[in-house]
mmCIF file of C-alpha atoms in Angstrom:
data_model
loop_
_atom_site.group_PDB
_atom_site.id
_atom_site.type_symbol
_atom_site.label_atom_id
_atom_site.label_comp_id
_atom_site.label_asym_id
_atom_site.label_seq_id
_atom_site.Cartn_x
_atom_site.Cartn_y
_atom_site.Cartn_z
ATOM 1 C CA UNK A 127 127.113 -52.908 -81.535
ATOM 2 C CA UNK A 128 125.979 -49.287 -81.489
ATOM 3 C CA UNK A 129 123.986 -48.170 -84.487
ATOM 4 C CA UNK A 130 125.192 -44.273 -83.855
ATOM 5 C CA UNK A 131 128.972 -43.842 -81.915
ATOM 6 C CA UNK A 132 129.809 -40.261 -81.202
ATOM 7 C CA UNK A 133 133.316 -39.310 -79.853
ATOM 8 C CA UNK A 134 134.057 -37.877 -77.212
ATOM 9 C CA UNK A 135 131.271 -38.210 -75.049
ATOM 10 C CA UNK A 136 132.090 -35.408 -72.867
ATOM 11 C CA UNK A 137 134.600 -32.187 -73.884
ATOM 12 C CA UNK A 138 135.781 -30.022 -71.410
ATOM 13 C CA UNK A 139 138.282 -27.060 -73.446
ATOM 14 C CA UNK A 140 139.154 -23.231 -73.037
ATOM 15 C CA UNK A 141 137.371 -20.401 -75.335
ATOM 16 C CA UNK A 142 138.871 -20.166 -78.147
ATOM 17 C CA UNK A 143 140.214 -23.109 -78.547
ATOM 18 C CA UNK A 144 139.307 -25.836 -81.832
ATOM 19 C CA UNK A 145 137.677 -28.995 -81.404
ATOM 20 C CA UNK A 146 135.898 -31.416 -83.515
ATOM 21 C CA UNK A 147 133.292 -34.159 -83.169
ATOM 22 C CA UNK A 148 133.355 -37.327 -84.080
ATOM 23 C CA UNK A 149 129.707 -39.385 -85.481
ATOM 24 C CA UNK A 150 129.332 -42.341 -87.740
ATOM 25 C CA UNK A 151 126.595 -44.578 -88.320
ATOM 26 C CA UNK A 152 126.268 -48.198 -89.305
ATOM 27 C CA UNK A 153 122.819 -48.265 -89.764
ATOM 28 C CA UNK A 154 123.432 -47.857 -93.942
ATOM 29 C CA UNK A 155 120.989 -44.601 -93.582
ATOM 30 C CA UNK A 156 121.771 -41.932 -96.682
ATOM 31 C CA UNK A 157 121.099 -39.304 -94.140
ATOM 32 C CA UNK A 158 122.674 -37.431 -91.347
ATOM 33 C CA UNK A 159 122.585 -34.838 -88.838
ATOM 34 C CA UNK A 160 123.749 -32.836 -85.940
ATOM 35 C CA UNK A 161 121.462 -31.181 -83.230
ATOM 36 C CA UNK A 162 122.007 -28.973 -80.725
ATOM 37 C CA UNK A 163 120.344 -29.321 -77.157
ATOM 38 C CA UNK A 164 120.837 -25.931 -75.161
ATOM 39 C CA UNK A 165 120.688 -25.151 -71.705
ATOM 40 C CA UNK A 166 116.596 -24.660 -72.146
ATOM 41 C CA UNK A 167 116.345 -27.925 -73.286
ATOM 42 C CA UNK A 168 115.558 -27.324 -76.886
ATOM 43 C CA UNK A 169 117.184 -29.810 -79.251
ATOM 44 C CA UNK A 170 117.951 -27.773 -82.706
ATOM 45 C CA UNK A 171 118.978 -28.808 -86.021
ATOM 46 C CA UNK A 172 122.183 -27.941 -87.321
ATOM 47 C CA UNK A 173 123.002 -29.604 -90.324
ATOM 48 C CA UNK A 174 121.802 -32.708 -92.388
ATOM 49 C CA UNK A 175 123.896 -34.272 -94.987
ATOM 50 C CA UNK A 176 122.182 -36.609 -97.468
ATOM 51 C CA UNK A 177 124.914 -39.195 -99.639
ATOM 52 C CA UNK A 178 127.941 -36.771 -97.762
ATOM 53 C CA UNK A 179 125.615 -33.524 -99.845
ATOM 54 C CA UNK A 180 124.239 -30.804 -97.514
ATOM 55 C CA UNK A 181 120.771 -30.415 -97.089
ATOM 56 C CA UNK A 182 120.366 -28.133 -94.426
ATOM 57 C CA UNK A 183 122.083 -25.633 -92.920
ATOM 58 C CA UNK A 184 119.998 -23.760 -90.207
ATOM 59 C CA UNK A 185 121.430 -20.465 -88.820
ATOM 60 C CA UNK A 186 124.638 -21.747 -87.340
ATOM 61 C CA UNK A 187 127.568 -19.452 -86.930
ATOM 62 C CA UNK A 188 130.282 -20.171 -89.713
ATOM 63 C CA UNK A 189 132.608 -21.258 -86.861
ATOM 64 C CA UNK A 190 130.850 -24.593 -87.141
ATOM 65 C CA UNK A 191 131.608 -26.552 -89.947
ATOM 66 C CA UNK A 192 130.553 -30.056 -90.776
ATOM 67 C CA UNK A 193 132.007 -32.416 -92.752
ATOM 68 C CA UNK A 194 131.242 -35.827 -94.213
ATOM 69 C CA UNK A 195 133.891 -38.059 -95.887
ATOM 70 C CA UNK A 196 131.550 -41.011 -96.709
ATOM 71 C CA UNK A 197 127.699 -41.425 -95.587
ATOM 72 C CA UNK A 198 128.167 -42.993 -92.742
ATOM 73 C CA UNK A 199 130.314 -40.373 -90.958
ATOM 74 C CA UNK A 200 129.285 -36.713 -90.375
ATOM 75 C CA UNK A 201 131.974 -34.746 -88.584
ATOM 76 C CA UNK A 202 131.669 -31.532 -86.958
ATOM 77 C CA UNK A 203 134.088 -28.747 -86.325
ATOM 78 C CA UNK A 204 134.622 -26.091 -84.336
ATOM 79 C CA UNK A 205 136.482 -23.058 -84.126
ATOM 80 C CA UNK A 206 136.870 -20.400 -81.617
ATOM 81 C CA UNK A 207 134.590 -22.358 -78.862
ATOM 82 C CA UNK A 208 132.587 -19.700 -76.930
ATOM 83 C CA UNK A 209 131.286 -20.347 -73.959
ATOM 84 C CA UNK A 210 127.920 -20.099 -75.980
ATOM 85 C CA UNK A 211 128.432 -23.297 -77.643
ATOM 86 C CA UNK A 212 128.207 -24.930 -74.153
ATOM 87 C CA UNK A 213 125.701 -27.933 -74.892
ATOM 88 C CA UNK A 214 125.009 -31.246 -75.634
ATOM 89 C CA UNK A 215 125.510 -32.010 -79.191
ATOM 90 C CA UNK A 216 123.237 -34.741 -81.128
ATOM 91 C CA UNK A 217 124.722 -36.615 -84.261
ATOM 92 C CA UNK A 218 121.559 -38.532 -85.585
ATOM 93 C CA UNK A 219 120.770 -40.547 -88.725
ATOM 94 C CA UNK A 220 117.808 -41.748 -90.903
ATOM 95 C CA UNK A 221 116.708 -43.689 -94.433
ATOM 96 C CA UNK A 222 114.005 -40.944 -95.167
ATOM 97 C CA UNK A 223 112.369 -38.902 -92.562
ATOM 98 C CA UNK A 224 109.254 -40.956 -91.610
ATOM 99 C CA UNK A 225 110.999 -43.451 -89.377
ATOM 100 C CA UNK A 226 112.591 -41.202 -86.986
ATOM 101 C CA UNK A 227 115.761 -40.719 -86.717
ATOM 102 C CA UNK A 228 118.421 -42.846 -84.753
ATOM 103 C CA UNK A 229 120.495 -40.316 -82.389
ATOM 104 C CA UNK A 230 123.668 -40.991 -80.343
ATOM 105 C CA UNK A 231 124.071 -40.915 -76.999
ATOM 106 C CA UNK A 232 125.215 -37.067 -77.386
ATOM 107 C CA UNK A 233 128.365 -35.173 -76.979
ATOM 108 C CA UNK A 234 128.090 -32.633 -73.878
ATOM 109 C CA UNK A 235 130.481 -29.938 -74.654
ATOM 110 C CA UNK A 236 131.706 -27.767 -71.886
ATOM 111 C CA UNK A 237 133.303 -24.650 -72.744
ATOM 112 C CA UNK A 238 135.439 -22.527 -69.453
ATOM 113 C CA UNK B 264 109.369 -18.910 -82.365
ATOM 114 C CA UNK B 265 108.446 -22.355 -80.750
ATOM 115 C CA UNK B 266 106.470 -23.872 -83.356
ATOM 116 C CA UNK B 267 106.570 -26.883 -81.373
ATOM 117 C CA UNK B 268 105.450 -26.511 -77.364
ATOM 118 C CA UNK B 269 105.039 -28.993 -74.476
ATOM 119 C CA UNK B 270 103.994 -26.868 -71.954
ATOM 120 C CA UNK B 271 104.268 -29.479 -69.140
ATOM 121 C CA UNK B 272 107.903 -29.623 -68.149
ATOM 122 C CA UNK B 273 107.399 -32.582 -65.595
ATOM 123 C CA UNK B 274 104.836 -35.256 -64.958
ATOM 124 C CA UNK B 275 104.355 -37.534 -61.884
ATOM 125 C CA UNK B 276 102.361 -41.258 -62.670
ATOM 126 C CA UNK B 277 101.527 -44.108 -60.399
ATOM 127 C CA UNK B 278 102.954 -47.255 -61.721
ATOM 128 C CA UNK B 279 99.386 -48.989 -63.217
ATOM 129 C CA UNK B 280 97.528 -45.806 -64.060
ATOM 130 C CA UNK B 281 97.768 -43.701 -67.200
ATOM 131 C CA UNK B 282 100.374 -41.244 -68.292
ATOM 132 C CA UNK B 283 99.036 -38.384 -70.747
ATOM 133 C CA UNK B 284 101.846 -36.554 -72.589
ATOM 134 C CA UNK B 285 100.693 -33.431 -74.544
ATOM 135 C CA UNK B 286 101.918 -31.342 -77.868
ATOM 136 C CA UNK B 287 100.551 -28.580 -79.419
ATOM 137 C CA UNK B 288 102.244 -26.766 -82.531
ATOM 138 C CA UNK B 289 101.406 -24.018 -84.263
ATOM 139 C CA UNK B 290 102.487 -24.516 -87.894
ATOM 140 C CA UNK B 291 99.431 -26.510 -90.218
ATOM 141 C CA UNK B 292 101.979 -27.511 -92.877
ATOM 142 C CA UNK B 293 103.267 -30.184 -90.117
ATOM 143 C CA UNK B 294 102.656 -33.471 -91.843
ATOM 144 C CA UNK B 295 104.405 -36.038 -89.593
ATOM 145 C CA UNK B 296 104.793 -36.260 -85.966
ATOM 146 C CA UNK B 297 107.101 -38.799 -83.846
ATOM 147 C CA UNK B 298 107.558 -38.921 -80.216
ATOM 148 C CA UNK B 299 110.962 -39.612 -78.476
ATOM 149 C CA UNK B 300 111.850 -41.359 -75.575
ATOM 150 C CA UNK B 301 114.960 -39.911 -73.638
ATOM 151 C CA UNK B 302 117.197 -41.015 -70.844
ATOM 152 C CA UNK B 303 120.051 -39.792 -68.924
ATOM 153 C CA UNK B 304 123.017 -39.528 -70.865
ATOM 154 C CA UNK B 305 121.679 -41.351 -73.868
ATOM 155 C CA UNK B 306 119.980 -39.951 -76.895
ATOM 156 C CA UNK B 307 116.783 -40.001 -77.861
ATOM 157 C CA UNK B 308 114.895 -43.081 -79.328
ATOM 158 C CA UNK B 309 111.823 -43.279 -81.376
ATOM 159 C CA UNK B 310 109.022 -44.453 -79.878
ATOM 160 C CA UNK B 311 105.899 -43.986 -82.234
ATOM 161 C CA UNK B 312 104.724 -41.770 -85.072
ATOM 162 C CA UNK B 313 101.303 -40.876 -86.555
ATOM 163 C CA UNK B 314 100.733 -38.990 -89.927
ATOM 164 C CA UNK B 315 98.578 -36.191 -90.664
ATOM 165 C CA UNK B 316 95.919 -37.962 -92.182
ATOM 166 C CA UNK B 317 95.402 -40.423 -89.643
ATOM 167 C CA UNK B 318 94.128 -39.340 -85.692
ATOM 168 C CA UNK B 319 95.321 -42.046 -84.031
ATOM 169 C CA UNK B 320 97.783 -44.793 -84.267
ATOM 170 C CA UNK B 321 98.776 -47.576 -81.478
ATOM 171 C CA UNK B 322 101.738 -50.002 -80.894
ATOM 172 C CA UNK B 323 101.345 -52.115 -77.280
ATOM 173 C CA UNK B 324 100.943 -49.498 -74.234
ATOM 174 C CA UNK B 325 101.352 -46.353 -76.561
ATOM 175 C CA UNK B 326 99.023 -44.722 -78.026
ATOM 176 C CA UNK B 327 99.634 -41.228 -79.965
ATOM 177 C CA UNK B 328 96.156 -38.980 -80.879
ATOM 178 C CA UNK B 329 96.275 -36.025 -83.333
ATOM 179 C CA UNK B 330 93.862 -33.231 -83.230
ATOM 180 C CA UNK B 331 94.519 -31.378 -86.283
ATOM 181 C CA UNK B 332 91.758 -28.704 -85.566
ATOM 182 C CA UNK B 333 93.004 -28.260 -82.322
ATOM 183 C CA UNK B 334 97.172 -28.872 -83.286
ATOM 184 C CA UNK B 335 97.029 -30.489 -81.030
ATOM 185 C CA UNK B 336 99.279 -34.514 -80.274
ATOM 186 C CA UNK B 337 99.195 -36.761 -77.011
ATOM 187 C CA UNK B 338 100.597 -39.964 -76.011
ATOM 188 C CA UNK B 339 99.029 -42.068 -73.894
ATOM 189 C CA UNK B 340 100.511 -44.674 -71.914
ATOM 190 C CA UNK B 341 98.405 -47.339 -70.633
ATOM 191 C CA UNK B 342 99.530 -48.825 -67.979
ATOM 192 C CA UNK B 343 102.492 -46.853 -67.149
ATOM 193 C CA UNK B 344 105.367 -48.608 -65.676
ATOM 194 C CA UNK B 345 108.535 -47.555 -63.674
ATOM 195 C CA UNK B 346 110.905 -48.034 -66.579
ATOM 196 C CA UNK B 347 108.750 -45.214 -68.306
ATOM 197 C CA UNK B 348 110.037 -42.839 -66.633
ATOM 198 C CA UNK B 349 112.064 -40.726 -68.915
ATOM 199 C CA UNK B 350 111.916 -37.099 -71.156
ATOM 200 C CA UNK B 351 109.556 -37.259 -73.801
ATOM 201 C CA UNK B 352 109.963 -35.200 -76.924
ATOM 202 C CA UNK B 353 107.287 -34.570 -79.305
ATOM 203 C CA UNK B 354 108.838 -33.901 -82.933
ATOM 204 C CA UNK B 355 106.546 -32.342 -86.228
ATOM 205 C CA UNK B 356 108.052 -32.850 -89.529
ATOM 206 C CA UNK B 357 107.873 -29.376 -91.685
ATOM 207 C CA UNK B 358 106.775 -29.827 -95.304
ATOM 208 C CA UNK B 359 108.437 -26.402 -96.669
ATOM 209 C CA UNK B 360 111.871 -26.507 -97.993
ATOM 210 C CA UNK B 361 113.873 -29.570 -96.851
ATOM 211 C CA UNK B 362 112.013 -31.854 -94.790
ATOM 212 C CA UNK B 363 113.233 -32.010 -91.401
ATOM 213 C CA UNK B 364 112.204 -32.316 -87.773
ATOM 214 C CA UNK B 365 111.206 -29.318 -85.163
ATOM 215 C CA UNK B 366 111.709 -30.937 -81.981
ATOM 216 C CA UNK B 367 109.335 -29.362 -78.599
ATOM 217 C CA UNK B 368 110.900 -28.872 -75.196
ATOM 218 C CA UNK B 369 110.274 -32.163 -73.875
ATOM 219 C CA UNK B 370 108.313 -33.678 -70.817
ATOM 220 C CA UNK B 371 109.819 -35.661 -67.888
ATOM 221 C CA UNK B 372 107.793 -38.275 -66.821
ATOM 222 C CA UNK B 373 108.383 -40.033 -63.783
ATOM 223 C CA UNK B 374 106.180 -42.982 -62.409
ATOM 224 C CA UNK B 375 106.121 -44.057 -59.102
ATOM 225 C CA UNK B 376 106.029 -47.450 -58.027
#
């Protein structure tokens, strides 16, 4: 019974094309996120959603746009894919922030 | 910026001794720190976490220290086993604004049997 699902697990699409990301948690945790990992290796937060609000919203390029319809689901679109935006994505979630966070098993997006 | 560094990409153990995982960060308003545990193709999982008032805390083989002179974290494994071997992340929570978590580069340990 996984405590974070993400879906796909792997995305393989042309520039320019749309795509979204699937995440939800049933853990009962008020908060959410999504991270980056690039190809250095450095995992980056995106977004975090507390009760489906928006907490943070780190210098992301508008073309990324999450969205969560309840608190246990944080979904996060796309547009335009650029071959930039080739990584492995991170949907995580917490009850507060001194416990860690639970991540999925990651998204790795491929952009040709 | 890097506020968060682990300068050690890759670290080799024998199985039974010691494995020494180190963190330094540069930002003093850091009030929380967790390490992470990754393998292939699955995401991170917390392993163990210290606050900035303590300087050490331990759960079974782990152990994490905090320097805060030095800003300076390390996890010590004791006695390292082959099922250890994984990328470790060091994370620093940041006080100012929202809180949230500035992850460093991570360290892959591998121990040898």
């Amino acid at each position: 019974d996984t405590a974070v699902s993400q879906t796909p697990k792997y995305l393989v699409t042309q520039m320019g094309n749309d795509k979204s990301i699937k995440c939800e948690q049933n853990l009962g945790h008020d908060t959410m996120y999504w991270y980056k990992q690039d190809s250095k290796k450095f995992l980056k937060i995106m977004f975090s959603y507390n009760n489906k609000e928006l907490i943070i919203n780190e210098t992301v390029p508008n073309r990324f746009s999450p969205k969560s319809p309840d608190k246990a689901h944080l979904n996060l679109h796309i547009n335009s894919l650029e071959l930039g935006d080739s990584a492995v994505y991170f949907c995580a979630s917490s009850q507060g922030t001194y416990y860690g966070y639970t991540f999925g098993s990651g998204t790795r997006l491929t952009v040709v | 910026d890097q506020q968060v560094k682990q300068n050690s990409p890759s670290l080799s153990v024998q199985e039974g001794r010691i494995s020494i995982l180190n963190c330094d960060y540069t930002n003093s308003m850091f009030d929380y720190f967790l390490w992470y545990k990754k393998y292939p193709a699955e995401g991170p999982t917390f392993l163990i976490s210290i606050s900035s008032i303590k300087d050490k805390n331990e759960d079974g083989r782990f152990t994490v220290f905090l320097n805060k002179s030095a800003k300076h974290l390390s996890l010590h494994i004791v006695p390292s086993q082959p099922g250890d071997s994984a990328v470790y992340f060091c994370a620093a929570r940041t006080t100012s604004g929202t809180y949230k978590y500035i992850f460093g580069t991570g360290t892959r340990l591998k121990v040898l049997a």
